[in-house]
Short mmCIF file of C-alpha atoms and ligand atoms in Angstrom, two decimals:
data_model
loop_
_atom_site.label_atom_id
_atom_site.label_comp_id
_atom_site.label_asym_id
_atom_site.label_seq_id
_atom_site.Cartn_x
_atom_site.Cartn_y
_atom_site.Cartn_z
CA UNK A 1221 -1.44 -32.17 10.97
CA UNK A 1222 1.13 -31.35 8.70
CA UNK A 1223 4.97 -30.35 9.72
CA UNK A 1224 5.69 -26.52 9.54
CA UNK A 1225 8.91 -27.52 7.60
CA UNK A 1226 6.49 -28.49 4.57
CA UNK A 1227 5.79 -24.50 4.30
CA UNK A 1228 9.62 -23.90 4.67
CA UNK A 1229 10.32 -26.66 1.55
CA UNK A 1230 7.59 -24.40 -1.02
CA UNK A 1231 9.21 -21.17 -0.13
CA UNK A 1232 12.89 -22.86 -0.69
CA UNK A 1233 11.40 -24.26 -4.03
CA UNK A 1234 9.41 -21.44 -4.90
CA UNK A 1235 12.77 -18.83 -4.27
CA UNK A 1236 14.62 -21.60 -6.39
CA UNK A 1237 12.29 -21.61 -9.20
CA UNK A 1238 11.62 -17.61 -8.88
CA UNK A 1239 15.16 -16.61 -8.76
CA UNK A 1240 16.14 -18.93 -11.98
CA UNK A 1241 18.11 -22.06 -10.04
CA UNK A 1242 18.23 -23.99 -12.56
CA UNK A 1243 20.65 -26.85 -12.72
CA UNK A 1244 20.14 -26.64 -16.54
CA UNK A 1245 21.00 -24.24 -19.38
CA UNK A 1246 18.63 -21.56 -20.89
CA UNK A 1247 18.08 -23.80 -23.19
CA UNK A 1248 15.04 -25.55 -20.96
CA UNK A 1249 11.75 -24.12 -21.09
CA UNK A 1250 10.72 -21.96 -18.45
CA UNK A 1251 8.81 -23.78 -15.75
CA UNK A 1252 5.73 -22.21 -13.82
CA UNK A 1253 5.50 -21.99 -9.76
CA UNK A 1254 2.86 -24.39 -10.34
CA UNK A 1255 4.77 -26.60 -12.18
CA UNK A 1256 7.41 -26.57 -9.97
CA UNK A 1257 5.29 -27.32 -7.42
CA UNK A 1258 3.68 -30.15 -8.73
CA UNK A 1259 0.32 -28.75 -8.85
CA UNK A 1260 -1.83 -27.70 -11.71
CA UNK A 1261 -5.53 -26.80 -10.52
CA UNK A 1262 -6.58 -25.45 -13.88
CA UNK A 1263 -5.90 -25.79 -17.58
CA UNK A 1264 -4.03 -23.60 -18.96
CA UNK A 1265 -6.77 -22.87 -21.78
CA UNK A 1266 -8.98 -20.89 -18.52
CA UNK A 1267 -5.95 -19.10 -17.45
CA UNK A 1268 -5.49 -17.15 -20.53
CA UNK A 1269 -9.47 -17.31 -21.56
CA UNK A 1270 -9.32 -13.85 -21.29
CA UNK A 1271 -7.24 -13.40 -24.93
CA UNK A 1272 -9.69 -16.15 -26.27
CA UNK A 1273 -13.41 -16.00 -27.09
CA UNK A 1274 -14.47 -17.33 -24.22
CA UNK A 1275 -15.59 -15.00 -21.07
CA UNK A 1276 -12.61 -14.97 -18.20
CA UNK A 1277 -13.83 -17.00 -15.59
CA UNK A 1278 -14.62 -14.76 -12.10
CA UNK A 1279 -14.88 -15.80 -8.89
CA UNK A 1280 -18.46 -15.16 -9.00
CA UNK A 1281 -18.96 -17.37 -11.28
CA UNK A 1282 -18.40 -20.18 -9.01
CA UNK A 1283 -21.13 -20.19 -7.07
CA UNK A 1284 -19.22 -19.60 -4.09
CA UNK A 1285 -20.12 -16.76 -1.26
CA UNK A 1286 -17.34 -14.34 -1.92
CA UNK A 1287 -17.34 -11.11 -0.27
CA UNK A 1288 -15.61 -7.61 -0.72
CA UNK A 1289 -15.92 -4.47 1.71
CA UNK A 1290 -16.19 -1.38 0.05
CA UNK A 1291 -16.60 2.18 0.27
CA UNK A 1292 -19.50 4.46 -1.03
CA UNK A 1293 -17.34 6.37 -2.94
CA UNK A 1294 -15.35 3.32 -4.28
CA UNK A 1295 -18.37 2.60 -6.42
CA UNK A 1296 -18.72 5.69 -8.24
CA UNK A 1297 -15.62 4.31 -9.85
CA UNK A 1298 -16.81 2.76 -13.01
CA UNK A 1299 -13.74 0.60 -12.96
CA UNK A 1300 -14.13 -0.29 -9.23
CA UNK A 1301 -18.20 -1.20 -9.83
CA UNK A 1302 -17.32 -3.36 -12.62
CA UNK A 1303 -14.90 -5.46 -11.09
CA UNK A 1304 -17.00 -5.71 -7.77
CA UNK A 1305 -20.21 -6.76 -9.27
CA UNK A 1306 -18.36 -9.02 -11.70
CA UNK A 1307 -16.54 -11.09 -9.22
CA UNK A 1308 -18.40 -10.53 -6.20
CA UNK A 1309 -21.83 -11.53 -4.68
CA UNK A 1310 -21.55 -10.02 -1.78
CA UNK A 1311 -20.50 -6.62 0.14
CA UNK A 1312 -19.83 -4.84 3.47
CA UNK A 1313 -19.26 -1.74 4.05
CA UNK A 1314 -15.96 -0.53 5.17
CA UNK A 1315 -16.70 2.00 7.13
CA UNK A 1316 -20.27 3.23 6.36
CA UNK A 1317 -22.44 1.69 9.02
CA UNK A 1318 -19.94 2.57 11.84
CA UNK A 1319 -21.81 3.70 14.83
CA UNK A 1320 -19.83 7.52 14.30
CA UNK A 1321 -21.23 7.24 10.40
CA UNK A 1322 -24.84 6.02 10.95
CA UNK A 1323 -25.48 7.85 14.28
CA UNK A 1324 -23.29 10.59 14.33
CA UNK A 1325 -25.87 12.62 17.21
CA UNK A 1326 -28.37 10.97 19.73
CA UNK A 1327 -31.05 9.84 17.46
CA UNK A 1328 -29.82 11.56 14.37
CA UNK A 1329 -29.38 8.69 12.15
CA UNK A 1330 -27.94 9.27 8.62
CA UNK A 1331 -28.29 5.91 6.06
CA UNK A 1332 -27.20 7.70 3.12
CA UNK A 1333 -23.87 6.29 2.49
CA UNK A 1334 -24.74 2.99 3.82
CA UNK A 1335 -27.89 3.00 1.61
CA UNK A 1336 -25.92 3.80 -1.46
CA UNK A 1337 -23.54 0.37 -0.90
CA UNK A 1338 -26.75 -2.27 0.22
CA UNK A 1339 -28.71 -0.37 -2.80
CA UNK A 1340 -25.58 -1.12 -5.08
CA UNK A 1341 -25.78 -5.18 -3.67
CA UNK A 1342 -29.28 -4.87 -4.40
CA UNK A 1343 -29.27 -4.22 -7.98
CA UNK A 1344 -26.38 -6.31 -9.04
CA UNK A 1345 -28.24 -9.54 -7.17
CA UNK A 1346 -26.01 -9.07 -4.18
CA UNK A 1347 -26.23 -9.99 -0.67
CA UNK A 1348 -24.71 -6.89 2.00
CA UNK A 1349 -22.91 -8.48 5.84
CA UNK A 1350 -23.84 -5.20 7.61
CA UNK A 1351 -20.94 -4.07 9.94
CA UNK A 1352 -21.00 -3.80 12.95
CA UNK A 1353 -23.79 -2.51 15.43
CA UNK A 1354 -21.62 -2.37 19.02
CA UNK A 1355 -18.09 -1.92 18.93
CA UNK A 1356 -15.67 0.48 21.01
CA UNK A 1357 -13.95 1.86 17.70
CA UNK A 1358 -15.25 4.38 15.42
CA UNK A 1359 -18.12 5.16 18.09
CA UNK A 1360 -19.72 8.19 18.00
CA UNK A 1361 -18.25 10.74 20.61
CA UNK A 1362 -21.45 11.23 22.28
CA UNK A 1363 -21.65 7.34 23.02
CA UNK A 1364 -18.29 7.51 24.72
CA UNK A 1365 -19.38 10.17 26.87
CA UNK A 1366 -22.38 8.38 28.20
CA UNK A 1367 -22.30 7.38 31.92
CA UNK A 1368 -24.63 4.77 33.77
CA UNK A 1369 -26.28 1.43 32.98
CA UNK A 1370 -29.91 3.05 31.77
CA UNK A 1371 -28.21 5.51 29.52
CA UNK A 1372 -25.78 3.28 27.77
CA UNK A 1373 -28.86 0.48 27.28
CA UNK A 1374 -30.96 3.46 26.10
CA UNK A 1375 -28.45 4.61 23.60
CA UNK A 1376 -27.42 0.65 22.40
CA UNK A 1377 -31.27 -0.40 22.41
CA UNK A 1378 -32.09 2.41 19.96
CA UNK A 1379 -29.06 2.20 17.89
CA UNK A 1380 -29.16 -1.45 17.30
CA UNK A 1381 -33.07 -1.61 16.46
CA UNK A 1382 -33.18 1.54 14.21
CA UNK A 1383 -29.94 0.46 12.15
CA UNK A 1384 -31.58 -3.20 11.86
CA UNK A 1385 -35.37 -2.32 11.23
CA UNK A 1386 -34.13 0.21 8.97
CA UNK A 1387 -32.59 -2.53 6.45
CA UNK A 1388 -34.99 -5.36 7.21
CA UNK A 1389 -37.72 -2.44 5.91
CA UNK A 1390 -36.08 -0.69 2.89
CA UNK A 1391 -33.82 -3.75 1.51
CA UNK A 1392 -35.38 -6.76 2.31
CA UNK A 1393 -33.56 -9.61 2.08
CA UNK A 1394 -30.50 -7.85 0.94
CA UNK A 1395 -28.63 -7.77 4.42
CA UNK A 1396 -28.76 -11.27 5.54
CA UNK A 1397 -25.55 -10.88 8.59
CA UNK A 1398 -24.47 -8.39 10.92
CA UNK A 1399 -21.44 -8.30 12.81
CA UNK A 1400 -23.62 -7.63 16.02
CA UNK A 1401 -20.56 -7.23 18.36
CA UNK A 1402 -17.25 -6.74 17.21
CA UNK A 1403 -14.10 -7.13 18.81
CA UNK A 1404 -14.90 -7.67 22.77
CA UNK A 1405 -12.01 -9.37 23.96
CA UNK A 1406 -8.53 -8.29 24.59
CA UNK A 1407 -5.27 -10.03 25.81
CA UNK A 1408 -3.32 -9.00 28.70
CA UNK A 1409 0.05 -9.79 28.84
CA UNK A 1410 0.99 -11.10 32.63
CA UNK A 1411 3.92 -12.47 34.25
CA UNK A 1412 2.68 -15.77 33.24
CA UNK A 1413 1.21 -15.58 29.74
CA UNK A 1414 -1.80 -13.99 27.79
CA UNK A 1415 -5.35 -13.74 29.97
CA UNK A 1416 -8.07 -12.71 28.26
CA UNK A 1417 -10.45 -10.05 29.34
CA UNK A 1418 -13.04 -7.78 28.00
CA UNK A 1419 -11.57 -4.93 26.06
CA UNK A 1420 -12.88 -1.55 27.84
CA UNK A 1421 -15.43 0.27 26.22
CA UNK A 1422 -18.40 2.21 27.36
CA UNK A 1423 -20.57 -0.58 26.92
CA UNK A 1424 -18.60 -3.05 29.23
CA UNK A 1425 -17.96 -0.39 31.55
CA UNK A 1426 -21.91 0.64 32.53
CA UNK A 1427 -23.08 -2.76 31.22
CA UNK A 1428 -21.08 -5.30 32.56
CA UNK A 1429 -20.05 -8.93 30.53
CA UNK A 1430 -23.60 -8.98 29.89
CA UNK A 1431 -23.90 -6.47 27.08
CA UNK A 1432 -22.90 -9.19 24.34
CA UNK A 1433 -25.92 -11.25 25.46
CA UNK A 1434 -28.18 -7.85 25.36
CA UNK A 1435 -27.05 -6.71 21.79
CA UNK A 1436 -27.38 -10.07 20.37
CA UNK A 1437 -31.27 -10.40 21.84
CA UNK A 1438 -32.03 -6.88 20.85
CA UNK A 1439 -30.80 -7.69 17.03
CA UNK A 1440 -32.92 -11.67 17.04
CA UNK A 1441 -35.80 -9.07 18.31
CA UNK A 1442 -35.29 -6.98 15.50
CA UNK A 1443 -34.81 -9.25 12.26
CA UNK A 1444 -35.54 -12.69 13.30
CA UNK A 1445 -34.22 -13.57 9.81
CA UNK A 1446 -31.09 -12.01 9.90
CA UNK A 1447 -28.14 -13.96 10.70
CA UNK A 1448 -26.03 -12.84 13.78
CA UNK A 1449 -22.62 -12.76 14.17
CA UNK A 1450 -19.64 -12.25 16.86
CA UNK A 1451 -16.46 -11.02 14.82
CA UNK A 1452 -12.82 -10.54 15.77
CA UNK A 1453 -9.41 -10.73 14.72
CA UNK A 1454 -6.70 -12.90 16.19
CA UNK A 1455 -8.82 -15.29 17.36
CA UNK A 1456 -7.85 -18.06 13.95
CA UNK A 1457 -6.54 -20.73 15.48
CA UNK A 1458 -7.44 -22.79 18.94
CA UNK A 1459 -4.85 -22.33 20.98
CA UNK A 1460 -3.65 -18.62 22.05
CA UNK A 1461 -5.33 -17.00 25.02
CA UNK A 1462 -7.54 -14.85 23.17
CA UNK A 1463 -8.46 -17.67 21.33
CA UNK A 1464 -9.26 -20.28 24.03
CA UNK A 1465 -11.06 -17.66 25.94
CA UNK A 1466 -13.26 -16.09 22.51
CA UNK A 1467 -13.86 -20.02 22.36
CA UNK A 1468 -14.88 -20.11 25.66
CA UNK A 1469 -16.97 -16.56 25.98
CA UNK A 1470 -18.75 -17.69 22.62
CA UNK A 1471 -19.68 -21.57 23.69
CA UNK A 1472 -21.42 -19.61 27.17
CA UNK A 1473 -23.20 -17.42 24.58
CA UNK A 1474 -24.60 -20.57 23.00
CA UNK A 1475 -25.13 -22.46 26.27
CA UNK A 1476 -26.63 -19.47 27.73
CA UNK A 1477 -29.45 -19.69 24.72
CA UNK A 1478 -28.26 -16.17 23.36
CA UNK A 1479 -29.46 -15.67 19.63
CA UNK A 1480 -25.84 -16.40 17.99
CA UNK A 1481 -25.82 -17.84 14.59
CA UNK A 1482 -22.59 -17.36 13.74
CA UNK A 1483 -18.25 -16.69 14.56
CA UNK A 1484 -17.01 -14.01 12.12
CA UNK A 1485 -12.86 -14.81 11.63
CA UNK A 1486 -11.19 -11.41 10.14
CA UNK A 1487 -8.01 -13.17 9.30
CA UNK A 1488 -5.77 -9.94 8.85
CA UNK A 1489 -2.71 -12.14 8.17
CA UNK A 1490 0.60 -12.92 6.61
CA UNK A 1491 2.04 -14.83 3.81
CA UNK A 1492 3.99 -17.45 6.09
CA UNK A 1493 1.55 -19.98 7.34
CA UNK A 1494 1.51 -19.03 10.91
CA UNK A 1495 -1.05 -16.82 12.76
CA UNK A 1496 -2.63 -19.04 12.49
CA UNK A 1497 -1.74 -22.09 10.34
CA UNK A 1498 -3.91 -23.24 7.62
CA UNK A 1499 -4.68 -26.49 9.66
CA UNK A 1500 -5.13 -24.93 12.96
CA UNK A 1501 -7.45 -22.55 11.20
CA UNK A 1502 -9.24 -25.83 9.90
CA UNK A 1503 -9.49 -26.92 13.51
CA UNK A 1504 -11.11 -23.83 14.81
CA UNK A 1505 -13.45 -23.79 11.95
CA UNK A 1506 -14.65 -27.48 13.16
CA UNK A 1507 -14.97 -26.49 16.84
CA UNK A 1508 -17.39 -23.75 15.97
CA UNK A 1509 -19.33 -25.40 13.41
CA UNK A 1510 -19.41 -28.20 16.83
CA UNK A 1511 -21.29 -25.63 18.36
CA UNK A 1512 -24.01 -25.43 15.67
CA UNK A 1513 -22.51 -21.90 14.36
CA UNK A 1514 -21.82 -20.92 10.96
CA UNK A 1515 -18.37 -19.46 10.25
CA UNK A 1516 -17.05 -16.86 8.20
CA UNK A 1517 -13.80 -15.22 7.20
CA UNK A 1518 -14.86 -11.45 7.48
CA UNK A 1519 -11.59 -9.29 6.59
CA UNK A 1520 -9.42 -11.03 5.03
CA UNK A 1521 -6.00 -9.64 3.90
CA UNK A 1522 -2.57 -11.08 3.39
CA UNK A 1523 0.15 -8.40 4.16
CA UNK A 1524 3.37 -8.84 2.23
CA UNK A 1525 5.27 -6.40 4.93
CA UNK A 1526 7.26 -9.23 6.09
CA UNK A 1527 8.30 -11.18 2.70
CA UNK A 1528 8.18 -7.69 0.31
CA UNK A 1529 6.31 -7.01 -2.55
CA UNK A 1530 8.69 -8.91 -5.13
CA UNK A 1531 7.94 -12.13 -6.83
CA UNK A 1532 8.31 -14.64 -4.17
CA UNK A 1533 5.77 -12.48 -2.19
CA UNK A 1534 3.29 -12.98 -4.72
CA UNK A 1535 3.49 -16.21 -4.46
CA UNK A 1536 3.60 -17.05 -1.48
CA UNK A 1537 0.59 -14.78 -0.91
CA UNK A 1538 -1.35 -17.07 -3.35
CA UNK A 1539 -0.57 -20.37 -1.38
CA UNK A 1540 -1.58 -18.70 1.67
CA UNK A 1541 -4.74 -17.59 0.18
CA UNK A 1542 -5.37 -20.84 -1.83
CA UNK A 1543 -4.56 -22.87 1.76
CA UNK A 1544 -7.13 -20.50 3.85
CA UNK A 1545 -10.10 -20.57 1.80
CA UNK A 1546 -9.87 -23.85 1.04
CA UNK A 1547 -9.84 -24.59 5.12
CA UNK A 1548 -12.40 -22.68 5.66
CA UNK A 1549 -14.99 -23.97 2.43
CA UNK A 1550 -13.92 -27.23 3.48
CA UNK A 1551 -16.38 -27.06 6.34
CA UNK A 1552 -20.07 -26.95 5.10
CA UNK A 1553 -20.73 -24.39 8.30
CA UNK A 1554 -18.18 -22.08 6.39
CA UNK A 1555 -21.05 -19.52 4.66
CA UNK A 1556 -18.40 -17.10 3.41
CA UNK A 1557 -15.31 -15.57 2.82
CA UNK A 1558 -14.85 -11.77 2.49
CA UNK A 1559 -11.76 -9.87 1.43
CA UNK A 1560 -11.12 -6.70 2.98
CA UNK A 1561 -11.31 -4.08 0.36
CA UNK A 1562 -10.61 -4.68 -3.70
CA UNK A 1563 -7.43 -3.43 -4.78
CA UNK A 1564 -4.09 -3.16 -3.41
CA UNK A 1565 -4.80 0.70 -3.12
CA UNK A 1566 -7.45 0.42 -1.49
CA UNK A 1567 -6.29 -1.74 1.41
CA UNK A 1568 -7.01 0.28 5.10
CA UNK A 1569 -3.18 -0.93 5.62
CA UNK A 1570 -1.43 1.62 3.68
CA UNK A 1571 -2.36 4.41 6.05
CA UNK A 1572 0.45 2.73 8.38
CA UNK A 1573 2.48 0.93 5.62
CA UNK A 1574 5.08 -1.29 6.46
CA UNK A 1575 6.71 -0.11 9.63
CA UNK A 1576 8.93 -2.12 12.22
CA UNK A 1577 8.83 0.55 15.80
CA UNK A 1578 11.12 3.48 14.10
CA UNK A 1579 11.30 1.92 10.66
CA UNK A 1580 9.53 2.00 7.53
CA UNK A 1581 10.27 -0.38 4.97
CA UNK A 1582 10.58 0.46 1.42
CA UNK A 1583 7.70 -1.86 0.37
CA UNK A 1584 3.74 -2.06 0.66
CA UNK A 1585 1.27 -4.60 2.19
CA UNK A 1586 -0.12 -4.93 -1.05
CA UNK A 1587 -2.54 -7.42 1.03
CA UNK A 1588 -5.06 -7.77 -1.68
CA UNK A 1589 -5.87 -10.20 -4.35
CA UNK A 1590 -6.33 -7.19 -7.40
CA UNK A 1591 -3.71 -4.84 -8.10
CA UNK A 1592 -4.03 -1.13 -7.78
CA UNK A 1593 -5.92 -0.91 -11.07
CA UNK A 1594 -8.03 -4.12 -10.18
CA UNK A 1595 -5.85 -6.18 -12.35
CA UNK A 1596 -5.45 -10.04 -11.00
CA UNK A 1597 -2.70 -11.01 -8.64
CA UNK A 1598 -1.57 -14.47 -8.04
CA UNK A 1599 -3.10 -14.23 -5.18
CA UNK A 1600 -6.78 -14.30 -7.41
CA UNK A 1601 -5.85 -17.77 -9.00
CA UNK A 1602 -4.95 -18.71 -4.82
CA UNK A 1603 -8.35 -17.83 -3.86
CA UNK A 1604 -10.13 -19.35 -7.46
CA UNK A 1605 -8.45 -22.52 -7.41
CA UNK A 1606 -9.96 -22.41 -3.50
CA UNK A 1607 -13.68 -21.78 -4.53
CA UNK A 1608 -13.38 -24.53 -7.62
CA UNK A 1609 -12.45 -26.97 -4.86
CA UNK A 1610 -8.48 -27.28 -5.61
CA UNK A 1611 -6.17 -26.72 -2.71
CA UNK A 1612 -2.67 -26.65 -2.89
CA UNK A 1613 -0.44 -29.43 -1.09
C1 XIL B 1767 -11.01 -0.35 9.26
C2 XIL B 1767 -11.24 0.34 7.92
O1 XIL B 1767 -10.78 -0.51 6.92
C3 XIL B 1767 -10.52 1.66 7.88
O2 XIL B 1767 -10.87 2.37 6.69
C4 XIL B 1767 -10.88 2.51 9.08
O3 XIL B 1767 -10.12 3.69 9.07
C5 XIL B 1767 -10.63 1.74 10.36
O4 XIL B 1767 -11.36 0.51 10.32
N1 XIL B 1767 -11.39 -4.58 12.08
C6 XIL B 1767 -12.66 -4.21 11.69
C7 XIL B 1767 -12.84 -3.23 10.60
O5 XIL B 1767 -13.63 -4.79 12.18
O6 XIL B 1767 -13.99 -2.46 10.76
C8 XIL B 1767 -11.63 -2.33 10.45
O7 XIL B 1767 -11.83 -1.50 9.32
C9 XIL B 1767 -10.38 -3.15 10.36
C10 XIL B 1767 -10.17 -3.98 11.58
#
């Protein structure tokens, strides 16, 4: 495992080079990052392809699973379609299968939006993760209000087979994972560290620890050929309490003989490489691929809140992209790795921005690897150099 000073000497060399320490006159030519660093993953011929004859590389092109969530209405957006078909192979929907958006009233389903993003997937060659079947967020109302075991079972049992069968029967073979439960866990703080519990939600509440187990069976009932998925965020790296105890809830799962095929990672993170770091990630990666699980980075995003959106930012947002990509395709039980949404503009982050409690600071998450007009960060050569198999040191 490598030192966390290593991090702390390519952010002292990256401000150095960024910021125009130079020891020498203007006279020397001008150095890249990578350059600097010691690195060069690519030629410099496919950096600037674009201006030559030759198609710009994408990370489609690859061959790599690389996934984007979207909107329906993103993709009315000629610009916003072009870019996701071109670099992407696969989708999920933002916010479009939500419980509140699919099932709005008891047995009132409404596909329409959803249909319009796996339909999309479908006729650019695209796979779709479909997201998420039981989760306490974004739950329709009526859900909420339900009280007993039978009713809440009722209500899950119908939601989860009609949302499933409804895919496996108009798109086959287009959504291939769903995020079957999402977010279960929680951490409470006590006097003597983080436990973990089950977060609240109507379904714990009537149904007890058991309605993981139930949802997943329901969904392997379903689509026997779909791949199914537990998903949450925080839970990176091995060692924090939610992390030991997802570890722990997820290996009973298994154990238990409950239809699991994979651990969904959202990685909503930051440019410093902590939360987790890039070789504790790797760790967690191997532990679950131990259990006979594939893996997946579901959400990714890289928030520049606490570095600011300036130069060094950018940077260092590429490493940490490059570095967590790489650790998770370095596992062949790593299926895919999903950014959560296209451009900068698009991120769900902007609706808080960058606060601190009672402070907002005068910069953006820009958490993305395209720009608000879908131009490429350096945070796109991070993630390229990842899926061509270069990581940086
Ligand atoms: C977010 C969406 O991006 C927002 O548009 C919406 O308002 C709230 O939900 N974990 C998840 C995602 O599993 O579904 C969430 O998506 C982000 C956190």
């Amino acid at each position: 495992m490598k030192p966390h000073l290593h991090t702390g000497l390519v952010v002292f060399g990256l401000a150095g080079a960024l910021l125009g320490c130079s020891s020498d006159d203007e006279a020397e030519p001008e150095q890249t990052t990578l350059q600097l660093l010691g690195y060069s993953c690519q030629e410099d011929a496919a950096r600037t392809s674009s201006a030559a004859d030759q198609p710009a590389p994408t990370w489609r092109d690859t061959g790599r699973n690389v996934g984007v969530a979207v909107n329906a209405d993103g993709l009315l957006d000629p610009a916003y379609a072009q870019t996701v078909a071109a670099e992407f192979n696969q989708l999920t929907p933002e916010n479009e299968m939500k419980w509140e958006a699919i099932e709005p009233e008891p047995g009132v389903f409404d596909f329409t939006r959803a249909d319009a993003i796996v339909s999309f997937a479908r006729d650019n060659g695209m796979t779709v993760r479909g997201h998420t079947l039981v989760w306490h967020s974004q739950l329709a109302p009526w859900v909420e209000a339900l009280t007993g075991a039978d009713a809440v079972r009722e209500a899950m049992t119908r939601h989860i087979q009609t949302v499933v069968a409804h895919f496996r029967d108009n798109f086959p073979g287009v959504v291939v994972a769903w995020d079957v439960v999402n977010e279960a866990l929680n951490v409470q703080q006590g006097p003597m560290g983080g436990t973990v519990i089950y977060r609240d939600s109507v379904f714990h509440r009537e149904l007890g620890d058991g309605f993981i187990a139930e949802a997943f069976r329901i969904a392997r009932e379903t689509d026997p050929s779909v791949l199914l998925f537990y998903n949450d965020f925080g839970v990176e790296g091995t060692l924090g309490a939610k992390q030991v105890g997802t570890y722990d809830m997820v290996s009973a799962l298994v154990a238990d003989g409950v239809p699991i095929d994979g651990m969904g990672f959202q990685m909503h993170t930051g440019p410093l490489d902590q939360g987790p770091n890039a070789d504790d990630f790797a760790a967690n990666v191997a532990r679950y691929a131990a259990l006979g699980l594939q893996v997946e980075v579901t959400e990714m995003d890289v928030t520049l809140c606490a570095v600011g959106g300036n130069a060094l930012g950018y940077e260092l947002q590429r490493y940490r992209y490059n570095r967590l990509v790489s650790a998770c395709f370095a596992s062949p039980s790593c299926r895919s790795v999903s950014l959560w949404g296209l451009g900068d503009a698009n991120s769900w982050l902007n609706d808080t921005g960058c606060t601190q409690g009672m402070l907002t600071l005068d910069t953006l998450p820009a958490p993305l690897a395209f720009d608000d007009t879908f131009g490429r960060k350096a945070a796109w050569w991070g993630v390229y150099d990842a899926l061509t198999g270069c990581t940086y040191p």
